[in-house]
CSV table of C-alpha atoms in Angstrom, one decimal:
chain,number,residue,atom,x,y,z
A,206,MET,CA,65.7,-2.4,4.8
A,207,SER,CA,64.9,-5.6,5.6
A,208,ALA,CA,64.6,-7.1,8.8
A,209,GLN,CA,67.0,-8.3,11.8
A,210,PRO,CA,66.9,-11.7,12.3
A,211,GLY,CA,64.8,-12.6,15.6
A,212,ALA,CA,62.5,-9.6,15.2
A,213,ALA,CA,58.7,-10.1,15.5
A,214,PRO,CA,57.0,-9.6,12.1
A,215,SER,CA,54.8,-6.2,12.2
A,216,ASP,CA,51.3,-6.5,13.2
A,217,PRO,CA,48.6,-5.8,10.4
A,218,GLU,CA,46.7,-2.8,10.3
A,219,PRO,CA,43.8,-2.6,12.8
A,220,PRO,CA,40.3,-1.8,11.3
A,221,ARG,CA,39.3,1.3,11.9
A,222,ALA,CA,36.2,1.5,14.6
A,223,GLY,CA,33.3,4.0,14.4
A,224,TRP,CA,32.3,5.9,12.0
A,225,PRO,CA,35.2,6.7,10.0
A,226,GLY,CA,35.6,2.9,9.5
A,227,ARG,CA,32.4,2.2,9.0
A,228,ALA,CA,32.1,5.2,5.9
A,229,ALA,CA,35.7,3.3,4.7
A,230,GLU,CA,33.7,0.0,4.3
A,231,LEU,CA,30.9,1.4,2.7
A,232,ALA,CA,33.3,3.3,0.4
A,233,SER,CA,35.1,-0.2,-0.5
A,234,ASP,CA,31.4,-1.3,-1.4
A,235,LEU,CA,30.7,0.8,-3.8
A,236,SER,CA,33.9,0.9,-5.7
A,237,GLY,CA,33.9,-2.9,-5.6
A,238,ASP,CA,30.0,-3.1,-7.0
A,239,ARG,CA,28.9,-4.9,-3.7
A,240,GLN,CA,26.0,-5.0,-2.1
A,241,MET,CA,26.3,-2.6,0.7
A,242,PHE,CA,23.1,-3.3,2.7
A,243,HIS,CA,21.5,-6.7,3.4
A,244,VAL,CA,18.2,-5.8,1.8
A,245,PRO,CA,16.6,-7.5,-1.9
A,246,TRP,CA,17.0,-4.4,-4.4
A,247,GLY,CA,13.3,-5.3,-5.5
A,248,LYS,CA,12.6,-5.2,-1.4
A,249,ALA,CA,14.6,-1.4,-1.5
A,250,MET,CA,12.7,-0.2,-4.5
A,251,MET,CA,10.0,-1.1,-3.7
A,252,TRP,CA,10.0,1.1,-0.2
A,253,ILE,CA,11.4,4.0,-1.9
A,254,PHE,CA,8.0,4.0,-4.1
A,255,LEU,CA,5.8,3.5,-1.2
A,256,LEU,CA,7.8,6.3,0.6
A,257,SER,CA,7.0,8.6,-2.8
A,258,ASP,CA,3.2,7.2,-2.5
A,259,THR,CA,3.3,8.8,1.3
A,260,PHE,CA,4.2,12.0,0.5
A,261,ILE,CA,1.5,11.8,-2.6
A,262,PHE,CA,-1.4,10.7,-0.2
A,263,GLY,CA,-0.1,12.6,2.7
A,264,THR,CA,-0.8,16.0,0.5
A,265,PHE,CA,-4.3,14.9,-0.8
A,266,LEU,CA,-5.3,14.4,2.6
A,267,THR,CA,-3.7,17.7,4.1
A,268,GLY,CA,-5.6,19.2,1.2
A,269,TYR,CA,-8.6,17.5,2.1
A,270,MET,CA,-8.3,18.9,5.9
A,271,SER,CA,-7.5,22.4,4.8
A,272,VAL,CA,-10.4,22.9,2.4
A,273,ARG,CA,-13.1,21.2,5.1
A,274,MET,CA,-11.8,23.4,7.4
A,275,ALA,CA,-11.9,26.6,5.2
A,276,THR,CA,-15.3,25.9,3.1
A,277,THR,CA,-17.8,29.0,4.2
A,278,THR,CA,-20.5,26.6,3.1
A,279,GLY,CA,-22.0,23.7,4.8
A,280,TRP,CA,-20.1,20.3,4.3
A,281,PRO,CA,-22.3,17.5,3.8
A,282,ASN,CA,-22.5,14.7,6.6
A,283,PRO,CA,-21.1,11.6,5.2
A,284,SER,CA,-23.3,9.6,7.7
A,285,GLU,CA,-26.5,10.6,4.9
A,286,VAL,CA,-24.6,11.1,2.1
A,287,PHE,CA,-22.9,7.1,2.1
A,288,ALA,CA,-26.7,6.1,3.8
A,289,LEU,CA,-28.2,3.2,2.3
A,290,THR,CA,-31.7,2.1,2.6
A,291,ILE,CA,-32.0,-1.7,2.2
A,292,GLY,CA,-35.5,-3.4,3.3
A,293,GLY,CA,-37.0,-0.1,4.5
A,294,VAL,CA,-34.2,0.5,6.9
A,295,HIS,CA,-32.0,3.3,7.0
A,296,LEU,CA,-28.5,2.6,7.6
A,297,PRO,CA,-25.6,5.0,7.5
A,298,LEU,CA,-22.3,4.2,6.4
A,299,ILE,CA,-23.0,0.1,5.8
A,300,LEU,CA,-21.3,0.0,2.3
A,301,ILE,CA,-18.0,1.6,3.4
A,302,ALA,CA,-18.0,-0.3,6.4
A,303,ILE,CA,-18.5,-3.9,3.9
A,304,MET,CA,-15.8,-2.1,1.6
A,305,THR,CA,-13.4,-1.4,4.9
A,306,PHE,CA,-13.7,-4.9,6.4
A,307,VAL,CA,-13.3,-6.5,2.9
A,308,LEU,CA,-9.7,-4.6,2.1
A,309,ILE,CA,-8.5,-5.2,5.8
A,310,SER,CA,-9.1,-8.7,5.7
A,311,SER,CA,-7.7,-9.3,3.0
A,312,SER,CA,-4.1,-8.0,5.2
A,313,GLY,CA,-4.8,-11.0,6.6
A,314,THR,CA,-4.9,-13.4,3.2
A,315,MET,CA,-1.7,-11.6,2.1
A,316,ALA,CA,-0.1,-12.4,5.4
A,317,MET,CA,-0.4,-15.9,5.3
A,318,ALA,CA,0.3,-15.7,1.6
A,319,VAL,CA,4.1,-14.6,2.9
A,320,ASN,CA,4.3,-16.8,5.0
A,321,TYR,CA,3.3,-20.1,3.0
A,322,ALA,CA,6.0,-18.6,0.3
A,323,TYR,CA,8.9,-19.2,2.7
A,324,ARG,CA,7.5,-22.1,3.5
A,325,ARG,CA,7.5,-22.9,-0.3
A,326,ASP,CA,4.1,-24.2,-0.1
A,327,ARG,CA,3.4,-22.7,-3.7
A,328,ARG,CA,-0.6,-23.8,-3.6
A,329,ARG,CA,-1.6,-22.4,-0.4
A,330,CYS,CA,0.5,-19.1,-1.3
A,331,ALA,CA,-0.9,-19.3,-4.7
A,332,ALA,CA,-4.7,-19.6,-3.0
A,333,LEU,CA,-4.4,-17.0,-0.8
A,334,MET,CA,-2.7,-14.4,-3.3
A,335,ALA,CA,-5.7,-15.5,-5.3
A,336,GLY,CA,-7.9,-14.7,-2.7
A,337,THR,CA,-6.5,-11.0,-1.8
A,338,ALA,CA,-6.5,-10.4,-5.2
A,339,VAL,CA,-10.5,-11.5,-5.4
A,340,CYS,CA,-11.2,-9.3,-1.8
A,341,GLY,CA,-9.4,-6.5,-3.9
A,342,ALA,CA,-11.9,-6.4,-6.9
A,343,LEU,CA,-14.6,-6.8,-4.9
A,344,PHE,CA,-13.6,-3.8,-3.3
A,345,VAL,CA,-13.1,-1.8,-6.6
A,346,GLY,CA,-16.4,-3.0,-7.4
A,347,MET,CA,-18.2,-1.6,-4.4
A,348,GLN,CA,-16.5,1.8,-5.0
A,349,ALA,CA,-17.7,1.7,-8.6
A,350,PHE,CA,-21.1,1.2,-7.3
A,351,GLU,CA,-20.6,3.9,-4.6
A,352,TRP,CA,-19.3,6.1,-7.5
A,353,SER,CA,-22.3,5.9,-9.3
A,354,LYS,CA,-24.9,6.2,-6.6
A,355,LEU,CA,-23.0,9.6,-5.9
A,356,ILE,CA,-23.2,10.6,-9.9
A,357,ALA,CA,-26.8,9.9,-9.6
A,358,GLU,CA,-27.5,12.1,-7.1
A,359,GLY,CA,-25.5,14.6,-9.0
A,360,VAL,CA,-22.3,15.0,-7.4
A,361,ARG,CA,-19.6,16.1,-9.2
A,362,PRO,CA,-15.9,17.4,-9.1
A,363,TRP,CA,-17.0,20.8,-10.1
A,364,GLY,CA,-20.7,21.1,-8.1
A,365,ASN,CA,-22.5,19.5,-4.8
A,366,PRO,CA,-26.2,19.4,-4.8
A,367,MET,CA,-25.4,18.6,-1.0
A,368,GLY,CA,-23.4,21.3,-0.1
A,369,SER,CA,-20.0,22.2,-0.4
A,370,ALA,CA,-18.5,22.3,-4.3
A,371,GLN,CA,-15.2,21.2,-3.1
A,372,PHE,CA,-17.1,17.9,-1.3
A,373,GLY,CA,-17.2,16.5,-5.1
A,374,ALA,CA,-13.5,17.5,-5.8
A,375,SER,CA,-12.0,16.3,-2.9
A,376,PHE,CA,-14.2,12.7,-2.7
A,377,PHE,CA,-12.9,11.8,-6.6
A,378,MET,CA,-9.8,12.9,-6.3
A,379,ILE,CA,-8.7,10.5,-3.0
A,380,THR,CA,-10.9,7.8,-3.3
A,381,GLY,CA,-10.2,8.0,-7.1
A,382,PHE,CA,-6.4,7.9,-6.8
A,383,HIS,CA,-6.5,5.1,-4.0
A,384,GLY,CA,-9.2,2.9,-5.9
A,385,MET,CA,-6.5,3.4,-9.1
A,386,HIS,CA,-3.7,1.7,-6.8
A,387,VAL,CA,-6.3,-0.9,-5.6
A,388,THR,CA,-7.0,-1.9,-9.2
A,389,ALA,CA,-2.8,-2.0,-10.2
A,390,GLY,CA,-2.9,-4.3,-6.9
A,391,VAL,CA,-5.0,-6.8,-7.7
A,392,ILE,CA,-3.4,-7.0,-11.1
A,393,TYR,CA,-0.3,-7.4,-9.7
A,394,LEU,CA,-1.6,-10.0,-7.2
A,395,ALA,CA,-3.0,-11.9,-9.8
A,396,ILE,CA,0.0,-12.4,-11.8
A,397,VAL,CA,2.4,-13.0,-9.0
A,398,ALA,CA,0.0,-15.7,-8.0
A,399,TRP,CA,-0.4,-16.8,-11.6
A,400,ARG,CA,3.3,-17.3,-11.5
A,401,VAL,CA,3.6,-19.0,-8.2
A,402,ALA,CA,1.4,-21.7,-8.9
A,403,HIS,CA,3.6,-22.6,-12.1
A,404,GLY,CA,6.5,-22.6,-10.0
A,405,ALA,CA,7.9,-19.7,-11.8
A,406,TYR,CA,9.7,-18.8,-8.4
A,407,GLU,CA,11.2,-22.0,-7.1
A,408,ARG,CA,14.7,-21.4,-8.6
A,409,LYS,CA,15.9,-17.8,-7.6
A,410,GLY,CA,13.3,-17.4,-4.2
A,411,TYR,CA,9.8,-15.9,-2.9
A,412,GLU,CA,10.8,-12.8,-2.3
A,413,ILE,CA,8.4,-11.1,-5.1
A,414,VAL,CA,5.4,-12.7,-2.7
A,415,GLU,CA,7.5,-10.6,0.4
A,416,ILE,CA,7.5,-7.6,-2.0
A,417,ALA,CA,4.0,-7.5,-3.9
A,418,GLY,CA,2.6,-8.1,0.2
A,419,LEU,CA,4.4,-4.5,1.1
A,420,TYR,CA,2.4,-2.8,-1.7
A,421,TRP,CA,-0.9,-4.6,-0.4
A,422,HIS,CA,-0.7,-3.8,3.1
A,423,PHE,CA,0.0,-0.2,2.2
A,424,VAL,CA,-2.9,0.2,0.2
A,425,ASP,CA,-4.8,-1.2,3.1
A,426,LEU,CA,-3.1,1.1,5.5
A,427,VAL,CA,-3.8,4.7,3.3
A,428,TRP,CA,-7.7,3.3,3.4
A,429,VAL,CA,-7.6,3.7,7.2
A,430,PHE,CA,-7.0,7.2,7.3
A,431,ILE,CA,-8.9,7.9,4.1
A,432,PHE,CA,-11.8,6.2,5.9
A,433,ALA,CA,-11.2,8.2,9.5
A,434,LEU,CA,-10.7,11.2,7.8
A,435,PHE,CA,-13.1,11.5,4.7
A,436,TYR,CA,-16.1,9.4,5.9
A,437,LEU,CA,-16.2,9.7,10.1
A,438,TRP,CA,-14.9,13.3,10.3
């Protein structure tokens, strides 16, 4: 039925407010294969990966605390187990302190690399990422020395001459799993740094540097919990 002459045209239907309206918008985005949230897919996938990794490390550390509190045999004193004698001076936890300093410092160089990436200063970005990878490699090297020292002293995943047998299993499982993450991060950062230096991201942007930074900061944060619960408790 046609509108009568002189009648005002009908107003378009106003957008629906609240959660029903937002749900309709999300459904429209899905049906149109559009991005619902303004987060790059690479960054979103990294967050999902880190969330799943958080559950794994949380399970490991919770299991360690349960074993530590339930053991009926003496638990070794970390200050003595991880001590070094340098120049005739007995230094408790000196190696662990250096490892922690190196890894936490690498978070600073990684943050600066991300800053220079968004300024499109690829030379400084690549240099800082390479420096971060070197710090990670130093950390892994010191951890390998720590492992070899304990193995030479008879510590095994199934036994420990210094006290509770669960000490060796907890130590090698937790630090080994974290060391694998650091090693993977070193390789990842080295590859991205090489590509940044050669201008591989000039056109598509430097979001990959921020994604690599998310992974590296997560690895550093996990070490803080391992350091507090395993070496200071």
